[in-house]
Short mmCIF file of C-alpha atoms in Angstrom, two decimals:
data_model
loop_
_atom_site.label_atom_id
_atom_site.label_comp_id
_atom_site.label_asym_id
_atom_site.label_seq_id
_atom_site.Cartn_x
_atom_site.Cartn_y
_atom_site.Cartn_z
CA MET Q 1047 28.41 -15.53 50.46
CA LYS Q 1048 29.34 -16.74 47.03
CA TRP Q 1049 29.48 -14.79 43.79
CA LYS Q 1050 26.68 -16.79 42.11
CA GLN Q 1051 24.43 -16.16 45.13
CA ILE Q 1052 25.09 -12.40 44.87
CA GLU Q 1053 24.39 -12.41 41.15
CA VAL Q 1054 21.08 -14.30 41.63
CA PHE Q 1055 20.11 -12.08 44.58
CA TYR Q 1056 20.78 -8.85 42.72
CA THR Q 1057 18.80 -9.96 39.66
CA PHE Q 1058 15.93 -11.21 41.79
CA SER Q 1059 15.89 -7.98 43.83
CA GLN Q 1060 15.42 -6.09 40.53
CA LEU Q 1061 12.81 -8.36 38.99
CA GLN Q 1062 11.18 -9.72 42.21
CA ASN Q 1063 10.05 -12.82 40.30
CA VAL Q 1064 11.69 -16.25 40.30
CA SER Q 1065 10.72 -17.25 36.78
CA ARG Q 1066 11.84 -13.93 35.28
CA THR Q 1067 15.11 -14.12 37.21
CA ALA Q 1068 15.73 -17.63 35.91
CA GLU Q 1069 15.04 -16.48 32.38
CA GLU Q 1070 17.31 -13.47 32.77
CA LEU Q 1071 20.21 -15.57 34.08
CA GLY Q 1072 19.61 -18.56 31.78
CA VAL Q 1073 19.08 -21.03 34.61
CA LYS Q 1074 16.15 -23.07 35.95
CA GLN Q 1075 13.72 -21.77 38.60
CA PRO Q 1076 14.85 -24.29 41.30
CA THR Q 1077 18.42 -23.00 40.85
CA VAL Q 1078 17.28 -19.46 41.62
CA THR Q 1079 15.36 -20.61 44.72
CA PHE Q 1080 18.32 -22.71 45.88
CA HIS Q 1081 20.79 -19.85 45.68
CA LEU Q 1082 18.45 -17.42 47.42
CA LYS Q 1083 17.88 -19.86 50.30
CA GLN Q 1084 21.61 -20.58 50.58
CA LEU Q 1085 22.34 -16.88 50.72
CA GLU Q 1086 19.80 -16.26 53.46
CA GLN Q 1087 21.17 -19.20 55.45
CA SER Q 1088 24.80 -18.04 55.10
CA ILE Q 1089 23.94 -14.49 56.23
CA GLY Q 1090 21.63 -15.75 59.00
CA THR Q 1091 18.85 -13.21 58.54
CA PRO Q 1092 15.81 -12.95 56.22
CA LEU Q 1093 16.35 -10.92 53.06
CA PHE Q 1094 12.76 -11.00 51.75
CA GLU Q 1095 9.28 -10.78 53.05
CA ARG Q 1096 6.65 -12.65 51.00
CA LYS Q 1097 2.95 -11.73 51.09
CA GLY Q 1098 1.19 -13.91 48.58
CA GLU Q 1099 2.83 -13.18 45.23
CA GLN Q 1100 4.35 -9.88 46.41
CA VAL Q 1101 7.97 -9.88 47.51
CA THR Q 1102 9.57 -7.01 49.41
CA LEU Q 1103 13.09 -6.63 50.72
CA THR Q 1104 13.77 -6.59 54.44
CA PRO Q 1105 16.12 -3.85 55.77
CA ALA Q 1106 18.97 -6.38 55.51
CA GLY Q 1107 17.88 -7.23 51.95
CA ALA Q 1108 17.81 -3.57 50.99
CA ALA Q 1109 21.32 -3.07 52.36
CA LEU Q 1110 22.56 -6.13 50.49
CA ARG Q 1111 20.95 -4.91 47.24
CA HIS Q 1112 22.98 -1.67 47.60
CA TYR Q 1113 26.25 -3.56 48.00
CA SER Q 1114 25.37 -6.18 45.38
CA ARG Q 1115 24.72 -3.43 42.85
CA GLU Q 1116 28.20 -2.08 43.54
CA LEU Q 1117 29.73 -5.54 43.31
CA MET Q 1118 27.98 -6.35 40.05
CA ALA Q 1119 29.06 -3.08 38.49
CA LEU Q 1120 32.64 -3.62 39.64
CA PHE Q 1121 32.67 -7.24 38.39
CA ARG Q 1122 31.34 -6.25 34.94
CA GLU Q 1123 33.84 -3.40 34.67
CA THR Q 1124 36.65 -5.78 35.71
CA GLU Q 1125 35.64 -8.23 33.03
CA ARG Q 1126 35.70 -5.54 30.37
CA VAL Q 1127 39.06 -4.11 31.55
CA MET Q 1128 40.69 -7.53 31.50
CA ARG Q 1129 39.21 -8.15 28.00
CA ASP Q 1130 40.70 -4.86 26.86
CA TYR Q 1131 44.17 -5.93 27.98
CA ARG Q 1132 43.80 -9.44 26.62
CA ASP Q 1133 42.23 -8.81 23.21
CA LYS Q 1134 43.05 -5.12 22.59
CA LYS Q 1135 39.41 -4.76 21.67
CA GLY Q 1136 36.17 -4.44 23.55
CA GLU Q 1137 33.69 -1.71 24.47
CA LEU Q 1138 33.89 1.90 25.53
CA PHE Q 1139 30.90 3.34 27.38
CA LEU Q 1140 30.91 7.09 26.74
CA GLY Q 1141 28.59 9.70 28.16
CA ALA Q 1142 28.24 13.16 26.59
CA SER Q 1143 26.13 16.21 27.20
CA TYR Q 1144 24.30 17.76 24.24
CA ILE Q 1145 26.81 20.39 23.08
CA PRO Q 1146 29.95 18.23 22.89
CA ALA Q 1147 27.92 15.32 21.49
CA ASN Q 1148 26.68 17.40 18.59
CA TYR Q 1149 29.37 19.99 17.95
CA LEU Q 1150 32.66 18.56 19.15
CA LEU Q 1151 32.69 14.79 19.17
CA PRO Q 1152 31.45 13.63 15.74
CA PRO Q 1153 34.76 13.98 13.82
CA ILE Q 1154 36.65 12.60 16.83
CA LEU Q 1155 34.38 9.59 17.05
CA TYR Q 1156 34.71 9.01 13.31
CA GLN Q 1157 38.52 9.02 13.48
CA PHE Q 1158 38.49 6.74 16.52
CA GLN Q 1159 36.16 4.34 14.79
CA GLN Q 1160 38.42 4.26 11.71
CA LYS Q 1161 41.53 3.54 13.75
CA THR Q 1162 40.00 1.06 16.21
CA PRO Q 1163 37.25 -0.78 14.29
CA ASP Q 1164 37.23 -3.63 16.82
CA VAL Q 1165 36.08 -1.33 19.64
CA GLN Q 1166 32.32 -1.04 20.15
CA LEU Q 1167 31.40 2.50 21.16
CA ARG Q 1168 28.31 2.84 23.30
CA ILE Q 1169 27.27 6.48 23.67
CA SER Q 1170 24.74 7.97 25.99
CA ILE Q 1171 23.67 11.60 25.47
CA GLN Q 1172 22.30 13.16 28.63
CA PRO Q 1173 22.81 16.11 31.01
CA ALA Q 1174 26.26 16.47 32.64
CA PRO Q 1175 25.08 15.66 36.19
CA GLN Q 1176 23.57 12.36 35.04
CA THR Q 1177 26.73 11.47 33.10
CA ALA Q 1178 28.84 12.18 36.21
CA ASP Q 1179 26.55 10.01 38.34
CA ASP Q 1180 26.69 7.16 35.85
CA ILE Q 1181 30.47 7.25 35.76
CA ILE Q 1182 30.63 7.18 39.55
CA MET Q 1183 28.20 4.24 39.57
CA LYS Q 1184 30.32 2.45 36.94
CA ARG Q 1185 27.65 2.52 34.26
CA LEU Q 1186 29.90 4.63 32.01
CA ASP Q 1187 33.68 4.68 31.53
CA ILE Q 1188 34.21 8.32 30.62
CA GLY Q 1189 32.24 11.49 29.86
CA ILE Q 1190 32.65 14.60 27.72
CA VAL Q 1191 30.45 17.26 29.22
CA SER Q 1192 29.81 20.99 29.36
CA GLU Q 1193 30.39 22.12 32.93
CA GLN Q 1194 31.19 25.12 35.09
CA ASN Q 1195 32.11 23.99 38.54
CA LEU Q 1196 32.03 20.18 38.44
CA THR Q 1197 34.06 19.19 41.49
CA THR Q 1198 33.93 15.81 43.17
CA SER Q 1199 36.55 13.79 44.98
CA LYS Q 1200 35.58 10.76 42.88
CA LEU Q 1201 36.20 12.17 39.45
CA THR Q 1202 39.16 13.41 37.42
CA VAL Q 1203 38.03 16.55 35.54
CA LYS Q 1204 40.19 17.73 32.63
CA ARG Q 1205 39.05 20.97 31.03
CA LEU Q 1206 39.58 20.65 27.30
CA CYS Q 1207 38.22 23.86 25.69
CA PRO Q 1208 35.89 26.78 26.41
CA ASP Q 1209 32.14 26.52 25.91
CA ASP Q 1210 30.99 29.99 26.87
CA VAL Q 1211 27.33 30.98 26.72
CA VAL Q 1212 26.98 34.00 24.36
CA LEU Q 1213 24.40 36.31 22.76
CA VAL Q 1214 23.70 35.17 19.20
CA THR Q 1215 22.28 37.58 16.63
CA PRO Q 1216 22.01 38.08 12.89
CA PRO Q 1217 25.04 39.98 11.48
CA GLY Q 1218 24.87 43.73 11.99
CA HIS Q 1219 22.29 43.57 14.79
CA PRO Q 1220 22.16 46.66 17.09
CA LEU Q 1221 22.85 44.62 20.19
CA LEU Q 1222 26.35 43.75 18.90
CA ASP Q 1223 27.54 47.34 19.47
CA SER Q 1224 25.36 48.17 22.46
CA THR Q 1225 27.26 49.78 25.33
CA GLN Q 1226 24.42 49.00 27.73
CA LEU Q 1227 23.41 45.49 26.84
CA GLU Q 1228 21.40 44.85 29.99
CA ALA Q 1229 19.11 47.80 29.20
CA ASP Q 1230 18.90 47.31 25.43
CA ILE Q 1231 18.36 43.54 25.30
CA GLU Q 1232 14.85 43.90 26.80
CA ARG Q 1233 13.70 45.65 23.59
CA PHE Q 1234 14.40 42.67 21.34
CA PRO Q 1235 12.69 39.28 21.05
CA LEU Q 1236 14.67 36.34 22.37
CA LEU Q 1237 14.53 32.70 21.37
CA LEU Q 1238 15.61 30.54 24.29
CA HIS Q 1239 16.15 26.89 24.99
CA GLN Q 1240 13.30 25.67 27.12
CA SER Q 1241 15.45 24.04 29.82
CA GLY Q 1242 18.95 22.89 30.58
CA SER Q 1243 22.21 24.38 31.85
CA THR Q 1244 22.25 27.20 29.25
CA ARG Q 1245 18.73 28.30 30.21
CA ASP Q 1246 19.77 28.17 33.88
CA ILE Q 1247 22.60 30.64 33.14
CA VAL Q 1248 20.16 32.95 31.31
CA ASN Q 1249 17.69 32.81 34.19
CA ASP Q 1250 20.40 33.48 36.77
CA TRP Q 1251 21.76 36.43 34.76
CA ALA Q 1252 18.26 37.91 34.33
CA ALA Q 1253 17.53 37.53 38.06
CA GLU Q 1254 20.84 39.07 39.08
CA GLU Q 1255 20.43 42.09 36.73
CA LYS Q 1256 16.64 42.27 37.27
CA LEU Q 1257 16.10 41.95 33.53
CA ASN Q 1258 12.66 41.66 31.99
CA LEU Q 1259 13.64 39.58 29.00
CA ASN Q 1260 11.32 39.57 25.99
CA VAL Q 1261 11.09 35.80 25.48
CA ALA Q 1262 9.30 35.45 22.15
CA MET Q 1263 9.74 31.68 21.82
CA GLU Q 1264 10.95 28.72 23.82
CA LEU Q 1265 12.23 25.67 21.99
CA THR Q 1266 13.70 22.28 22.88
CA ASN Q 1267 16.07 22.13 19.93
CA VAL Q 1268 19.26 24.20 19.44
CA GLU Q 1269 19.23 23.65 15.68
CA ALA Q 1270 15.77 25.17 15.41
CA ILE Q 1271 16.89 28.17 17.40
CA ARG Q 1272 19.88 28.67 15.09
CA SER Q 1273 17.66 28.49 12.01
CA LEU Q 1274 15.20 31.02 13.42
CA VAL Q 1275 17.89 33.48 14.33
CA ARG Q 1276 19.35 33.19 10.83
CA LEU Q 1277 15.89 33.97 9.45
CA GLY Q 1278 15.65 37.09 11.66
CA SER Q 1279 13.04 35.89 14.11
CA GLY Q 1280 15.02 37.20 17.08
CA CYS Q 1281 18.23 36.81 19.06
CA ALA Q 1282 19.27 33.86 21.21
CA ILE Q 1283 21.59 32.93 24.02
CA LEU Q 1284 23.43 29.72 23.18
CA SER Q 1285 26.68 27.83 23.57
CA SER Q 1286 29.40 29.44 21.45
CA ARG Q 1287 30.21 25.90 20.18
CA ALA Q 1288 26.76 25.51 18.70
CA VAL Q 1289 27.19 28.41 16.25
CA GLU Q 1290 30.81 28.05 15.17
CA GLU Q 1291 29.88 27.01 11.62
CA ASP Q 1292 27.41 29.94 11.26
CA LEU Q 1293 30.06 32.37 12.48
CA ALA Q 1294 32.63 31.09 10.04
CA ALA Q 1295 30.08 31.43 7.21
CA GLY Q 1296 29.06 34.91 8.27
CA LYS Q 1297 25.46 33.86 8.89
CA LEU Q 1298 25.41 34.74 12.61
CA ALA Q 1299 27.30 36.97 14.97
CA ILE Q 1300 28.00 36.76 18.70
CA ARG Q 1301 29.06 38.82 21.67
CA PRO Q 1302 29.95 37.76 25.21
CA LEU Q 1303 27.44 38.13 27.98
CA PRO Q 1304 28.50 40.59 30.70
CA TYR Q 1305 28.07 37.87 33.26
CA GLU Q 1306 30.87 35.96 34.93
CA GLN Q 1307 28.91 32.72 35.21
CA ALA Q 1308 28.51 32.59 31.41
CA SER Q 1309 31.97 31.06 31.22
CA ARG Q 1310 31.80 27.29 30.78
CA TRP Q 1311 34.06 24.43 29.73
CA ILE Q 1312 33.88 21.19 27.82
CA SER Q 1313 35.61 18.69 30.03
CA LEU Q 1314 36.73 15.06 30.05
CA ILE Q 1315 35.68 13.21 33.19
CA TYR Q 1316 36.34 9.72 34.52
CA ARG Q 1317 36.70 8.01 37.90
CA LYS Q 1318 39.90 8.59 39.79
CA ASP Q 1319 40.02 4.94 40.90
CA ARG Q 1320 39.38 3.63 37.39
CA PRO Q 1321 42.42 2.14 35.64
CA VAL Q 1322 43.05 3.84 32.28
CA THR Q 1323 42.79 0.91 29.84
CA PRO Q 1324 44.39 0.74 26.41
CA ILE Q 1325 41.00 1.51 24.82
CA MET Q 1326 40.55 4.56 27.01
CA GLU Q 1327 44.13 5.69 26.23
CA SER Q 1328 43.46 5.35 22.51
CA PHE Q 1329 40.34 7.44 22.81
CA PHE Q 1330 42.09 10.10 24.89
CA THR Q 1331 44.79 10.34 22.21
CA GLU Q 1332 42.19 10.87 19.48
CA LEU Q 1333 40.27 13.32 21.61
CA TYR Q 1334 43.33 15.43 22.46
CA SER Q 1335 44.48 15.40 18.85
CA GLY Q 1336 41.04 16.37 17.55
CA ILE Q 1337 40.79 19.48 19.70
CA GLY Q 1338 44.46 20.44 19.80
CA TYR Q 1339 44.73 19.79 23.54
CA SER Q 1340 47.95 19.16 25.41
CA GLU Q 1341 47.97 17.71 28.95
CA THR Q 1342 50.85 20.13 29.71
CA GLU Q 1343 48.32 22.95 29.46
CA THR Q 1344 46.57 21.95 32.71
#
């Protein structure tokens, strides 16, 4: 097997069309056909089954697609890493979950951009599990995510700062001083995020304590929830990071939930087998500086 054959095979296995594969790779159609035939001959077993215009992978072809995907991802990552060392510039593929992306990273990204203008940041905002999967699959370099018990033998997980889930109310609300929150919270309207890890924590707490929460409104946007709580539409359960500015301005108040699983962290994650490049090191330095984190703390 040769590298060009693997590249052509992987692209063709995705597109399943010779002309589109040729266009994607910038070669002629006979070149694609030649490499595919050479690959099948070198392996000694069919990789495709053709029925008219439809092409399907044989079991051997499906297995090769799995390995070719890994090889392609590793090759592209290797190219970028070597470019980082050679040129001291390049790309950083960063994944972030919603809370750090919106309430922690913006000033850090700004400072990093000012200090390393030759580095192209590519940022993907998505749930923490998807970010972790994309890092493992070499689609992302690093991630900054809200997590509770993210443990995997393939990732380094550095907890940077707390991101607890808390009860959010207008200032002076009766629930702030309640000595029996589980009983009293049912009497007040709640504005909750429609889905996601924070809502999962709320649901688990309610199930454990057998709470009949008065959910007045479900929204998909944290900013909308903040605004409605400020206006007095109800209380909310949100990330403490999402309301820091409102707390500082005296527009909102919070209290911890009496639930152990409400504790959460914002963490840096990256593959254990991934070399830390100069670009990654520069970003880590800016990240640690921006949140006042010291590696000696962990």
